mmCIF file of C-alpha atoms (C1' of nucleotides) in Angstrom:
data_model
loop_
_atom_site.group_PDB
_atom_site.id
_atom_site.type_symbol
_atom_site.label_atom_id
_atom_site.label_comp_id
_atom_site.label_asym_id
_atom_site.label_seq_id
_atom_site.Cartn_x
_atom_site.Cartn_y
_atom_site.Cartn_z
ATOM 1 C CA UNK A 1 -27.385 13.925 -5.456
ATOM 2 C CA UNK A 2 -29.369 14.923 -2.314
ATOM 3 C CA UNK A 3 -28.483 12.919 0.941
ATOM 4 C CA UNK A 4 -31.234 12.346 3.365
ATOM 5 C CA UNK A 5 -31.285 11.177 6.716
ATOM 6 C CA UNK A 6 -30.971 7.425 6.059
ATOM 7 C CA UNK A 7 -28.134 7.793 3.609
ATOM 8 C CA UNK A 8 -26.358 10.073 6.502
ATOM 9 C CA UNK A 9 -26.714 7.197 8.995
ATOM 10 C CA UNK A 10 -25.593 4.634 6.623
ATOM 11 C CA UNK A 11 -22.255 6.492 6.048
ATOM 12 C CA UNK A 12 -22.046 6.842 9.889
ATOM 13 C CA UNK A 13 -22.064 3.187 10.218
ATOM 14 C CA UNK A 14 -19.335 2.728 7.633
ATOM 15 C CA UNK A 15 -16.929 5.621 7.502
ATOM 16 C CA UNK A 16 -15.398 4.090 10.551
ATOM 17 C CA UNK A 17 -16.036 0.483 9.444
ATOM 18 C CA UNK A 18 -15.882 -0.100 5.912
ATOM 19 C CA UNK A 19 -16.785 -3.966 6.477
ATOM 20 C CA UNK A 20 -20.064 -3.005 8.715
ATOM 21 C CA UNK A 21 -22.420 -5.580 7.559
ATOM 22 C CA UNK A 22 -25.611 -4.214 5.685
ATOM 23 C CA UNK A 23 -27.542 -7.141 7.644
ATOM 24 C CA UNK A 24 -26.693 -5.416 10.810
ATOM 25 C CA UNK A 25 -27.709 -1.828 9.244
ATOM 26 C CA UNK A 26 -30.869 -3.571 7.978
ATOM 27 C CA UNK A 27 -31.493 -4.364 11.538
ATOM 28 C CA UNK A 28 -30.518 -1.187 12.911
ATOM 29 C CA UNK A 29 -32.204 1.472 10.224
ATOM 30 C CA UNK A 30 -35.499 -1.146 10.102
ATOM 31 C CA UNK A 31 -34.895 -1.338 6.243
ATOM 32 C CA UNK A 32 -34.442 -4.216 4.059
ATOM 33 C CA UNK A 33 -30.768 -5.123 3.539
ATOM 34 C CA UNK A 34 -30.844 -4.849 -0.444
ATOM 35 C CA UNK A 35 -32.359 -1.203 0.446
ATOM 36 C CA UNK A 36 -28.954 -0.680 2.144
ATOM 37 C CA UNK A 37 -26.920 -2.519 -1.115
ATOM 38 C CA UNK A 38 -29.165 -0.154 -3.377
ATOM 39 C CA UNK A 39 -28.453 3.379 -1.396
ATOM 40 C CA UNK A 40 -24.616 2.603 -1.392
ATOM 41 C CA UNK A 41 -24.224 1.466 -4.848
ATOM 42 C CA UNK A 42 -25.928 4.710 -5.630
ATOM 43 C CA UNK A 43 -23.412 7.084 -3.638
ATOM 44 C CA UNK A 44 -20.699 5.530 -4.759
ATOM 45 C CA UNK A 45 -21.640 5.819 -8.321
ATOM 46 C CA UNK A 46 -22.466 9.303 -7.421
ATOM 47 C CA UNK A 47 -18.578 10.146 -5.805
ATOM 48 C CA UNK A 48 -19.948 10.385 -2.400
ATOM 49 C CA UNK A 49 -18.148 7.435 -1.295
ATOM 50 C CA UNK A 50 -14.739 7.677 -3.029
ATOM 51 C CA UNK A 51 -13.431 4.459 -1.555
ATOM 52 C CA UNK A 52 -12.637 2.046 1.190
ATOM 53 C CA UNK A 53 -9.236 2.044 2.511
ATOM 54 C CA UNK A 54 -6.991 0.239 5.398
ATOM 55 C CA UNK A 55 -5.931 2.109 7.893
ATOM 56 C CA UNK A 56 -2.222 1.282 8.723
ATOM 57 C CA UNK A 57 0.231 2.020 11.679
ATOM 58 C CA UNK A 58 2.750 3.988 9.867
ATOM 59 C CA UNK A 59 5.306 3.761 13.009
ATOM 60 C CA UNK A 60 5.213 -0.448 11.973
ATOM 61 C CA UNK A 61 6.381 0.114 9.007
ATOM 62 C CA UNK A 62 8.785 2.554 10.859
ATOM 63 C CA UNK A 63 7.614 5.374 9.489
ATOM 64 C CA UNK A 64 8.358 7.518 12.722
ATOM 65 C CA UNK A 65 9.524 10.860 11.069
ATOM 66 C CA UNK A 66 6.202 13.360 10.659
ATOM 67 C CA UNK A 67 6.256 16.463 9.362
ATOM 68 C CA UNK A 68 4.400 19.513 8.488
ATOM 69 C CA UNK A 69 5.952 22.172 6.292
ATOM 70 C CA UNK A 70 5.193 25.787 5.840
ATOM 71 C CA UNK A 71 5.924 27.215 1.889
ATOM 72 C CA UNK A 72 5.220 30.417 0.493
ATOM 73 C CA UNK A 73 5.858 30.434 -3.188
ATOM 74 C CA UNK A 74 6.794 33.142 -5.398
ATOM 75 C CA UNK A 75 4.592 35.911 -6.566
ATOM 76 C CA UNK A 76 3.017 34.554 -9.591
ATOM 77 C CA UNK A 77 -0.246 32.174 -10.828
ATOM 78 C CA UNK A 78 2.145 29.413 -12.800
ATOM 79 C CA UNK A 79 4.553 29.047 -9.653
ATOM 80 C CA UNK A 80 1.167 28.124 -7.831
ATOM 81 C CA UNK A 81 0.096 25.633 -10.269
ATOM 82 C CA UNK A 82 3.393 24.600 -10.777
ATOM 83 C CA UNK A 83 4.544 24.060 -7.154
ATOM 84 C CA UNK A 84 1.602 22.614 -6.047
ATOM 85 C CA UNK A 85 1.952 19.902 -8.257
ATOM 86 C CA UNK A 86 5.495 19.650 -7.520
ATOM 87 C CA UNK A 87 4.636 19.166 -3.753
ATOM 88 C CA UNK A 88 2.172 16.263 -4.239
ATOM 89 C CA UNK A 89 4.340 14.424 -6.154
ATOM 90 C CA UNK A 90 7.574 14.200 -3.423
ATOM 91 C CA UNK A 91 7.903 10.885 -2.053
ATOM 92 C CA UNK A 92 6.143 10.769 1.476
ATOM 93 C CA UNK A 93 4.417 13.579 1.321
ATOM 94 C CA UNK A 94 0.273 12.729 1.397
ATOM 95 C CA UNK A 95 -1.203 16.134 1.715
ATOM 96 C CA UNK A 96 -0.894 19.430 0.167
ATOM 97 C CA UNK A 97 -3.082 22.494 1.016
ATOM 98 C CA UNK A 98 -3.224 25.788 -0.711
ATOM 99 C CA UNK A 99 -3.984 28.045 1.958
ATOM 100 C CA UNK A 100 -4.838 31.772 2.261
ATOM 101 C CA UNK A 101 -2.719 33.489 4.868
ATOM 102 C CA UNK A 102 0.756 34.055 5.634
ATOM 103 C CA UNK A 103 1.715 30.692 3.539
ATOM 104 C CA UNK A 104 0.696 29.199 0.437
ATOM 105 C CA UNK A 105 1.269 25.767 1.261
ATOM 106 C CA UNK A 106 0.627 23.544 3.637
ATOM 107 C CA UNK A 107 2.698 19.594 3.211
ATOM 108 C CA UNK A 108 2.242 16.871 5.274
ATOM 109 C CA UNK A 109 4.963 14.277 5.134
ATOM 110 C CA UNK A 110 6.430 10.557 7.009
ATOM 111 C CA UNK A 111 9.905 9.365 6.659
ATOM 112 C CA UNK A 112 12.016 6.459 8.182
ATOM 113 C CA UNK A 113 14.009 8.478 9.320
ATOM 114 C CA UNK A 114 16.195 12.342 9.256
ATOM 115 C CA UNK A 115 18.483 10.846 6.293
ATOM 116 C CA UNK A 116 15.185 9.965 4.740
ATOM 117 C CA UNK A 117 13.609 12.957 5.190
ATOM 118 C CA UNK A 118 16.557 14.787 4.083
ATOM 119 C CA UNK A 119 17.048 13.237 1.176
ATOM 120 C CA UNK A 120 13.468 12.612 -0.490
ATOM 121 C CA UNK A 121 12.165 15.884 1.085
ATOM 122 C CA UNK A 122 14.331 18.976 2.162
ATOM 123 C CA UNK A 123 16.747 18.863 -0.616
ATOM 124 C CA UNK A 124 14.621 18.610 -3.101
ATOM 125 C CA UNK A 125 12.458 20.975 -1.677
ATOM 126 C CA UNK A 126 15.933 23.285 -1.560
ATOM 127 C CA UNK A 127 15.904 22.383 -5.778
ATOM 128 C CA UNK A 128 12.679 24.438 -6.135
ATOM 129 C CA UNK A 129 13.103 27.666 -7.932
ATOM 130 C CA UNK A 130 9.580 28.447 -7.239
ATOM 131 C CA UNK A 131 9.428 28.782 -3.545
ATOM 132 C CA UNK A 132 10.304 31.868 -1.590
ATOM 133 C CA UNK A 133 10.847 30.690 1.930
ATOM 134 C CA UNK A 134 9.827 27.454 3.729
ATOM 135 C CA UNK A 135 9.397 26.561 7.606
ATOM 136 C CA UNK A 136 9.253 22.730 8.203
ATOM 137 C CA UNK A 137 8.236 21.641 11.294
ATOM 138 C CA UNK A 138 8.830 18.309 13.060
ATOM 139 C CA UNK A 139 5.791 16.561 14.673
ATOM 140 C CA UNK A 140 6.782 14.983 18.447
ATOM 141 C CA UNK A 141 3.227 13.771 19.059
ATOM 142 C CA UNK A 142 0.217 12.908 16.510
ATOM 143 C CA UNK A 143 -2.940 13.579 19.119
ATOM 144 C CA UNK A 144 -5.365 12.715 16.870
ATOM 145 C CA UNK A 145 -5.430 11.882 13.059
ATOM 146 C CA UNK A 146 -8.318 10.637 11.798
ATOM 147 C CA UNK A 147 -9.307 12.238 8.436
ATOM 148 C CA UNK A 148 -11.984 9.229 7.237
ATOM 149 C CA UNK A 149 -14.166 10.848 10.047
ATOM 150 C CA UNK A 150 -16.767 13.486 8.223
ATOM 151 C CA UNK A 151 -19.884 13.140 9.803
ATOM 152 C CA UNK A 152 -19.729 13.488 13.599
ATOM 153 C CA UNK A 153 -23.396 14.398 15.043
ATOM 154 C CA UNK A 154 -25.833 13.297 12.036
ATOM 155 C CA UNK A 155 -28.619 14.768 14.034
ATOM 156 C CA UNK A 156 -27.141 18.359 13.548
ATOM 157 C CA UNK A 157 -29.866 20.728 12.834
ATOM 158 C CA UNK A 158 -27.848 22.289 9.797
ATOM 159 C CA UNK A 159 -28.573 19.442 8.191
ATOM 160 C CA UNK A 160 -32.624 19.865 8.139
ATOM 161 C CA UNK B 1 6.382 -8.244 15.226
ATOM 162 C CA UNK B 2 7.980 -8.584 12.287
ATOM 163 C CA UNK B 3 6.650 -7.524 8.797
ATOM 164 C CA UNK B 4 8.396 -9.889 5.449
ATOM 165 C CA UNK B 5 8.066 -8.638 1.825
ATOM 166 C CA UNK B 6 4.680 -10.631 1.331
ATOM 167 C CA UNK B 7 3.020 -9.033 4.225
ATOM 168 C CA UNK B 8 4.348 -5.664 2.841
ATOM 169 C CA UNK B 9 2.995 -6.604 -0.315
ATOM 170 C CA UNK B 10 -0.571 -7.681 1.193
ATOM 171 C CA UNK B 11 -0.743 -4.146 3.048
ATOM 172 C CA UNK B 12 0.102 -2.136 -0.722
ATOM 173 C CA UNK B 13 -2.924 -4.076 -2.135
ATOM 174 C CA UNK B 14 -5.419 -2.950 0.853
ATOM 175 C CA UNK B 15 -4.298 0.061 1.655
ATOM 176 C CA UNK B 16 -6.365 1.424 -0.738
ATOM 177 C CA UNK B 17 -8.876 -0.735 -1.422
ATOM 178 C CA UNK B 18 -10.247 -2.688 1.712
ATOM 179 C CA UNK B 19 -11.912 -5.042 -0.050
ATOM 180 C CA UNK B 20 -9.347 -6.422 -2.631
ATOM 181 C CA UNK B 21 -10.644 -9.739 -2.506
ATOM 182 C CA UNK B 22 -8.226 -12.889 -1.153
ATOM 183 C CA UNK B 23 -8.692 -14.421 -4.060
ATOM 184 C CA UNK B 24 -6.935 -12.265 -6.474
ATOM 185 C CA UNK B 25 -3.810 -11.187 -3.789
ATOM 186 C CA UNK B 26 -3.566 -15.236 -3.756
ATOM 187 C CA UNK B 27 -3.202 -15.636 -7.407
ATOM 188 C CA UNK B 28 -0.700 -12.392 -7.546
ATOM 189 C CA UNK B 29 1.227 -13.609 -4.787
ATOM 190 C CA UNK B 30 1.351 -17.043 -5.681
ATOM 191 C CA UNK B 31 0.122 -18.489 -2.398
ATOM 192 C CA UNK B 32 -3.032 -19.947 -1.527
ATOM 193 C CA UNK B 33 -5.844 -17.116 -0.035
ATOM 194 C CA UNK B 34 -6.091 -19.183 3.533
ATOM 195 C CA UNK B 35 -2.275 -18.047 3.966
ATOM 196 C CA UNK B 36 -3.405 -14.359 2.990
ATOM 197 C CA UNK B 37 -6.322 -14.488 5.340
ATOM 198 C CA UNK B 38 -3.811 -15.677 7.983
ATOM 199 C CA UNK B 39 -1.807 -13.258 7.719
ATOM 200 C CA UNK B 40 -3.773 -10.626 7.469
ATOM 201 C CA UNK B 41 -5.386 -11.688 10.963
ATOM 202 C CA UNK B 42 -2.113 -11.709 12.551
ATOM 203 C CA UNK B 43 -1.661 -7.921 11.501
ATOM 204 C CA UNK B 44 -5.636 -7.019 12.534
ATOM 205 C CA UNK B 45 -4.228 -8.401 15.933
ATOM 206 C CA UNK B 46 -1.092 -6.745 16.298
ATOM 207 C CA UNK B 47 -2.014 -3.568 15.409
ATOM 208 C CA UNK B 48 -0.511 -2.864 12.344
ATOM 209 C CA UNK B 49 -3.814 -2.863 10.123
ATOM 210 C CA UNK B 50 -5.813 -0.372 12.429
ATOM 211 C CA UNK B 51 -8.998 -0.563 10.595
ATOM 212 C CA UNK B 52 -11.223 -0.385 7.771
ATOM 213 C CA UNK B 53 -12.535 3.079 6.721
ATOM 214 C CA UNK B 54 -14.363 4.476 3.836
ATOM 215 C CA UNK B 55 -13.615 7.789 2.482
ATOM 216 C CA UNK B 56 -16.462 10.344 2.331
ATOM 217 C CA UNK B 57 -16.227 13.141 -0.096
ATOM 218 C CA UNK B 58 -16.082 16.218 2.580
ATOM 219 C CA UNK B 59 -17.882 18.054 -0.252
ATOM 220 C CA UNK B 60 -20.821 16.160 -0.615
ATOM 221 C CA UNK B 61 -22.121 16.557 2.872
ATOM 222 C CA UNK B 62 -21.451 20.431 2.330
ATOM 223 C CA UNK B 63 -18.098 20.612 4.453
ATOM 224 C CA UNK B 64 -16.558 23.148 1.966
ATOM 225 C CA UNK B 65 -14.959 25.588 5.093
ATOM 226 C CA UNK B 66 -11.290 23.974 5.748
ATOM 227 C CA UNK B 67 -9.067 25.357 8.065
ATOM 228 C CA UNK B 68 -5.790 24.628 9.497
ATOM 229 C CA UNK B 69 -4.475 26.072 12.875
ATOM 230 C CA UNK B 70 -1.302 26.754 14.010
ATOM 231 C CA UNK B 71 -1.723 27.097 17.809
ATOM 232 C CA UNK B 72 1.170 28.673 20.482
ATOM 233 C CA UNK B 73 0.534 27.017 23.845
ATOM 234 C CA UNK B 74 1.899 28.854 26.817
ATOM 235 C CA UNK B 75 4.726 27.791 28.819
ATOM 236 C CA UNK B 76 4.156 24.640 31.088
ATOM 237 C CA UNK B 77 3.894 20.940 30.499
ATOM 238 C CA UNK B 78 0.073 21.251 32.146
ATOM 239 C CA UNK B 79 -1.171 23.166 29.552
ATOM 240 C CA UNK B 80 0.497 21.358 26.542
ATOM 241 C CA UNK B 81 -1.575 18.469 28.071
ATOM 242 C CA UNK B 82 -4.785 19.786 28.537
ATOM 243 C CA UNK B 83 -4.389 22.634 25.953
ATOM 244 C CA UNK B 84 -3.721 19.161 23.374
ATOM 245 C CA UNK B 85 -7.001 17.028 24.739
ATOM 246 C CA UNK B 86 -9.151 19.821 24.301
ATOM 247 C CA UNK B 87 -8.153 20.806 20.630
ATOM 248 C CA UNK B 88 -8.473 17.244 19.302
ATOM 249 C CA UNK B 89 -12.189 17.751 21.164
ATOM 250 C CA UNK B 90 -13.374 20.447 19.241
ATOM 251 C CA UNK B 91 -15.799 19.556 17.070
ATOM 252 C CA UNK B 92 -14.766 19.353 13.021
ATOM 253 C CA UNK B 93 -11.239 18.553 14.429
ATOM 254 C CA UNK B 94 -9.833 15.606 12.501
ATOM 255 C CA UNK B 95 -6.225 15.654 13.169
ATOM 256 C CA UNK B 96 -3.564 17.588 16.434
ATOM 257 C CA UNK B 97 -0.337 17.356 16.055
ATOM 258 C CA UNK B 98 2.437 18.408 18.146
ATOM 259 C CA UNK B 99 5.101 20.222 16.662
ATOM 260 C CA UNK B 100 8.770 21.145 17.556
ATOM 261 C CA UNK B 101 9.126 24.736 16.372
ATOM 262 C CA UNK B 102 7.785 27.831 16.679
ATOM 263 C CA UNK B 103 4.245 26.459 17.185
ATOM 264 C CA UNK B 104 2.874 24.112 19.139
ATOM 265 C CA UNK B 105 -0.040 22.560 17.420
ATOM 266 C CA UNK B 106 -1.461 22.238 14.165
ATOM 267 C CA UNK B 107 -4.954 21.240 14.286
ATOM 268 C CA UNK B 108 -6.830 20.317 10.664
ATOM 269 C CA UNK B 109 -10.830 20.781 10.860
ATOM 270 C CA UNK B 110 -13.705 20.740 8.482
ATOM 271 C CA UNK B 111 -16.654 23.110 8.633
ATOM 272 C CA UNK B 112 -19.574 23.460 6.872
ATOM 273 C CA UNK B 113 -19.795 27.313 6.821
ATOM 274 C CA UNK B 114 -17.833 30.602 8.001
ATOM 275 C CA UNK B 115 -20.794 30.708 10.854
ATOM 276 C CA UNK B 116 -20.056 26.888 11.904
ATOM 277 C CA UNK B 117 -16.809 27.555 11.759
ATOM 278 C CA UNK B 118 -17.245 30.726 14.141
ATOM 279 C CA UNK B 119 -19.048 29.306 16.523
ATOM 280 C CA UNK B 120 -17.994 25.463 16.433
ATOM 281 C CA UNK B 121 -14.190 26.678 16.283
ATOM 282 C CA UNK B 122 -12.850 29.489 16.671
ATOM 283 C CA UNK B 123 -15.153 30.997 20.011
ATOM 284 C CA UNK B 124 -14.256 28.078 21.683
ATOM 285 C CA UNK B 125 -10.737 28.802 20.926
ATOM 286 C CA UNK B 126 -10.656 32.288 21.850
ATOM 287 C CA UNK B 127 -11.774 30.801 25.281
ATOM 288 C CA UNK B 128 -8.872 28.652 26.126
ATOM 289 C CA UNK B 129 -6.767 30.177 28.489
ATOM 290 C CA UNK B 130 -3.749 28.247 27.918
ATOM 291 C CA UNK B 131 -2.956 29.496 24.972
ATOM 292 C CA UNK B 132 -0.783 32.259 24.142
ATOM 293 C CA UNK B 133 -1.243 32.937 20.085
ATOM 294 C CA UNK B 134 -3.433 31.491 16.838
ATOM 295 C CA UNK B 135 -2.780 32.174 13.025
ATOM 296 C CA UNK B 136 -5.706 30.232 11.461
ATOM 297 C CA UNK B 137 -5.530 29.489 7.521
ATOM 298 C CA UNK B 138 -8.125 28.779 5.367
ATOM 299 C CA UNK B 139 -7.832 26.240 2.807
ATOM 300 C CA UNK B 140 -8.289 27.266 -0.595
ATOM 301 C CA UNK B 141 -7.459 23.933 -2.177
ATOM 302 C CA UNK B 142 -7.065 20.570 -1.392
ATOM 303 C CA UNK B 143 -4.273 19.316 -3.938
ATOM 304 C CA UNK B 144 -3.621 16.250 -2.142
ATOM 305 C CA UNK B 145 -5.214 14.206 0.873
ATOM 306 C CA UNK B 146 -4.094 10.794 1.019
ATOM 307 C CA UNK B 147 -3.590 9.945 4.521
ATOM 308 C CA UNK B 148 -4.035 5.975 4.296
ATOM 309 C CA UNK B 149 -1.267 5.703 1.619
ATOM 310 C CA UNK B 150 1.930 4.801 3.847
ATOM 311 C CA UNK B 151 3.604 2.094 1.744
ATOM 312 C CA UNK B 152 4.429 3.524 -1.597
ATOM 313 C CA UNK B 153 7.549 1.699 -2.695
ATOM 314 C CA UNK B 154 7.524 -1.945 -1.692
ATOM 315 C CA UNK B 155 10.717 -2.184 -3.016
ATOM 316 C CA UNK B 156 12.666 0.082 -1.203
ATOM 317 C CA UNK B 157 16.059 -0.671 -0.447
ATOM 318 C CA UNK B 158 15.520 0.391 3.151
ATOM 319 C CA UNK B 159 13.569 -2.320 4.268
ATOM 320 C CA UNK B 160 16.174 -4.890 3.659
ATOM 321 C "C1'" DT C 1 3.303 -21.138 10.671
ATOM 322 C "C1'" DC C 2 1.181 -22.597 6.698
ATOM 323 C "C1'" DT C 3 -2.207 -24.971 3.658
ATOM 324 C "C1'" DG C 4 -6.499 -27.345 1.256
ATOM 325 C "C1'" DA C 5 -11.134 -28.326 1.554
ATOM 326 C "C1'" DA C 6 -15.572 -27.654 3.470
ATOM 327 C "C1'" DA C 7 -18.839 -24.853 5.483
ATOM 328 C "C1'" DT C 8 -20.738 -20.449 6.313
ATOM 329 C "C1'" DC C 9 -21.990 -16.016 5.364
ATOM 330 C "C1'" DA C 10 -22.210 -11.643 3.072
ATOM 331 C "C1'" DG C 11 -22.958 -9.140 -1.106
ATOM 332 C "C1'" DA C 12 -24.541 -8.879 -6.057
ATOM 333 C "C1'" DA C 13 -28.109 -9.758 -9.230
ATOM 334 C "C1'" DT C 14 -32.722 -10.323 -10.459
ATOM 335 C "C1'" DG C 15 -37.356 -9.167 -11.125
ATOM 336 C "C1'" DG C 16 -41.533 -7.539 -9.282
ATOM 337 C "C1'" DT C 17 -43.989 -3.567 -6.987
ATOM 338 C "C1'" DA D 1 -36.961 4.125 -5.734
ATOM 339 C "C1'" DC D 2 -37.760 0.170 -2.962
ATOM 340 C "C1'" DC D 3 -37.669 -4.581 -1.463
ATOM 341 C "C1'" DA D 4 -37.827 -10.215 -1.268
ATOM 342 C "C1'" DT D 5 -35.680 -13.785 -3.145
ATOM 343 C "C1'" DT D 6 -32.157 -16.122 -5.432
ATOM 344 C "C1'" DC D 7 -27.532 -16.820 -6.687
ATOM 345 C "C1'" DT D 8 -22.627 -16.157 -6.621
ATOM 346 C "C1'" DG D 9 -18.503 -15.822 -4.553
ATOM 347 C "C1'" DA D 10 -15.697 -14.321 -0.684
ATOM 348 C "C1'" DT D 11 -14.400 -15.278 4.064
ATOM 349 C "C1'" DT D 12 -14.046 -18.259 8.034
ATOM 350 C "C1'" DT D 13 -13.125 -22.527 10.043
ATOM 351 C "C1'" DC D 14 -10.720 -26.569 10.856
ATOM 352 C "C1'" DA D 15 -7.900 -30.578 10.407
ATOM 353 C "C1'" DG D 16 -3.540 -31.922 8.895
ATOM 354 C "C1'" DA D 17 1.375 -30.969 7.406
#
DNA sequence: TCTGAAATCAGAATGGT
DNA sequence: ACCATTCTGATTTCAGA
């Protein structure tokens, strides 16, 4: 499904407020409000929109240890398949990227705490036959996270 | 301020779907949906929901070119500071974070091409002074990227 | 802090263009 | 595909426990 400039705008509006009322859009993009209704029912039929989600404070639920591993996996397609899998399915971890370069994998992970981490991450990342080396780093400071943000300037000229 | 089971509860249900409607979380939980809507207030207030965001399929609006950054600053508080601000800046940056280890930053962005990516990202890299090194990784695959999911086991012994 | 009922408002459904 | 109206139901408000 092509996007044009209106449907651009309208995810603007809501990617950073998933309760942004269509009256107000109506008001704002000149167009009726069932227009609005009709253009987001579409793109989320469509897979544009994948869902709406609340953003919570993970250090209130105490989740205060962050971390970011490096793996490199053995040589071999099945141990990428494999491990990859493997990865997304630890407890805490909620993001895994397959990246070209030095490393294979890239894990993003919270915990309550070391013993936490420790337990539900590095030792059973220690039980995995597939991985050649690993390099987990801890994070002191999150300076900005905020992944729900896609489309920054909607009047870029890439998009014409 | 404190969070009890049912607020924990509440949070599970929105997390991923901002707008589970009061109605059913009251008849699951067994109280009446002016309690929920209380509650839920009271953590809109305190901080501990942070927001309502829908999730955009990077894809659709043609950001296929993902990168992650491991970034060296030099040595000196000053430039950890400003070399931080101006990463999470950078346009297609969604996410800095401060690491203990043998980097200093790992910085997530989203590109629509190699060229964007060029110019938008890695020029404006090569011109800041305070840093010392950058091993930039493309992503070849997304396997998992869930960062609104914080609560997975309500029942947890650890939050006793 | 919690609850029940009433009032308000936003979103879904409809049908016509 | 778009839009005006109607209808349904979810959220907000408020008084009382």
């Amino acid at each position: 499904m092509e996007l044009d400039d209106t449907d651009l705008r309208i995810l603007k509006m809501i990617q950073g407020d998933a309760k942004f009322p269509l009256e107000k859009m109506a008001d704002i993009l000149r167009i009726p409000k069932s227009t609005i209704a009709y253009r987001i029912k579409k793109m989320e039929k469509s897979g544009i929109i994948r869902g709406y989600f609340t953003s919570i404070d993970p250090s209130s639920i105490k989740l205060d240890y962050v971390i970011i591993s490096l793996v490199k996996a053995k040589y071999g397609k099945d141990y990428h398949d494999i491990l990859g899998k493997k990865l997304s399915e630890l407890p805490g971890v909620w993001g895994v990227y397959f990246v070209l370069g030095d490393n294979d994998f890239i894990v993003m992970g919270r915990y309550k705490t070391r013993e936490d981490f420790m337990k539900n991450y590095l030792e059973r990342l220690m039980d995995m036959p597939e991985i050649e080396r690993t390099n987990t780093q801890v994070v002191a400071k999150t300076i900005k996270e905020t992944p729900y943000v896609v489309i920054e300037n909607i009047l870029n000229p890439d998009n014409k």
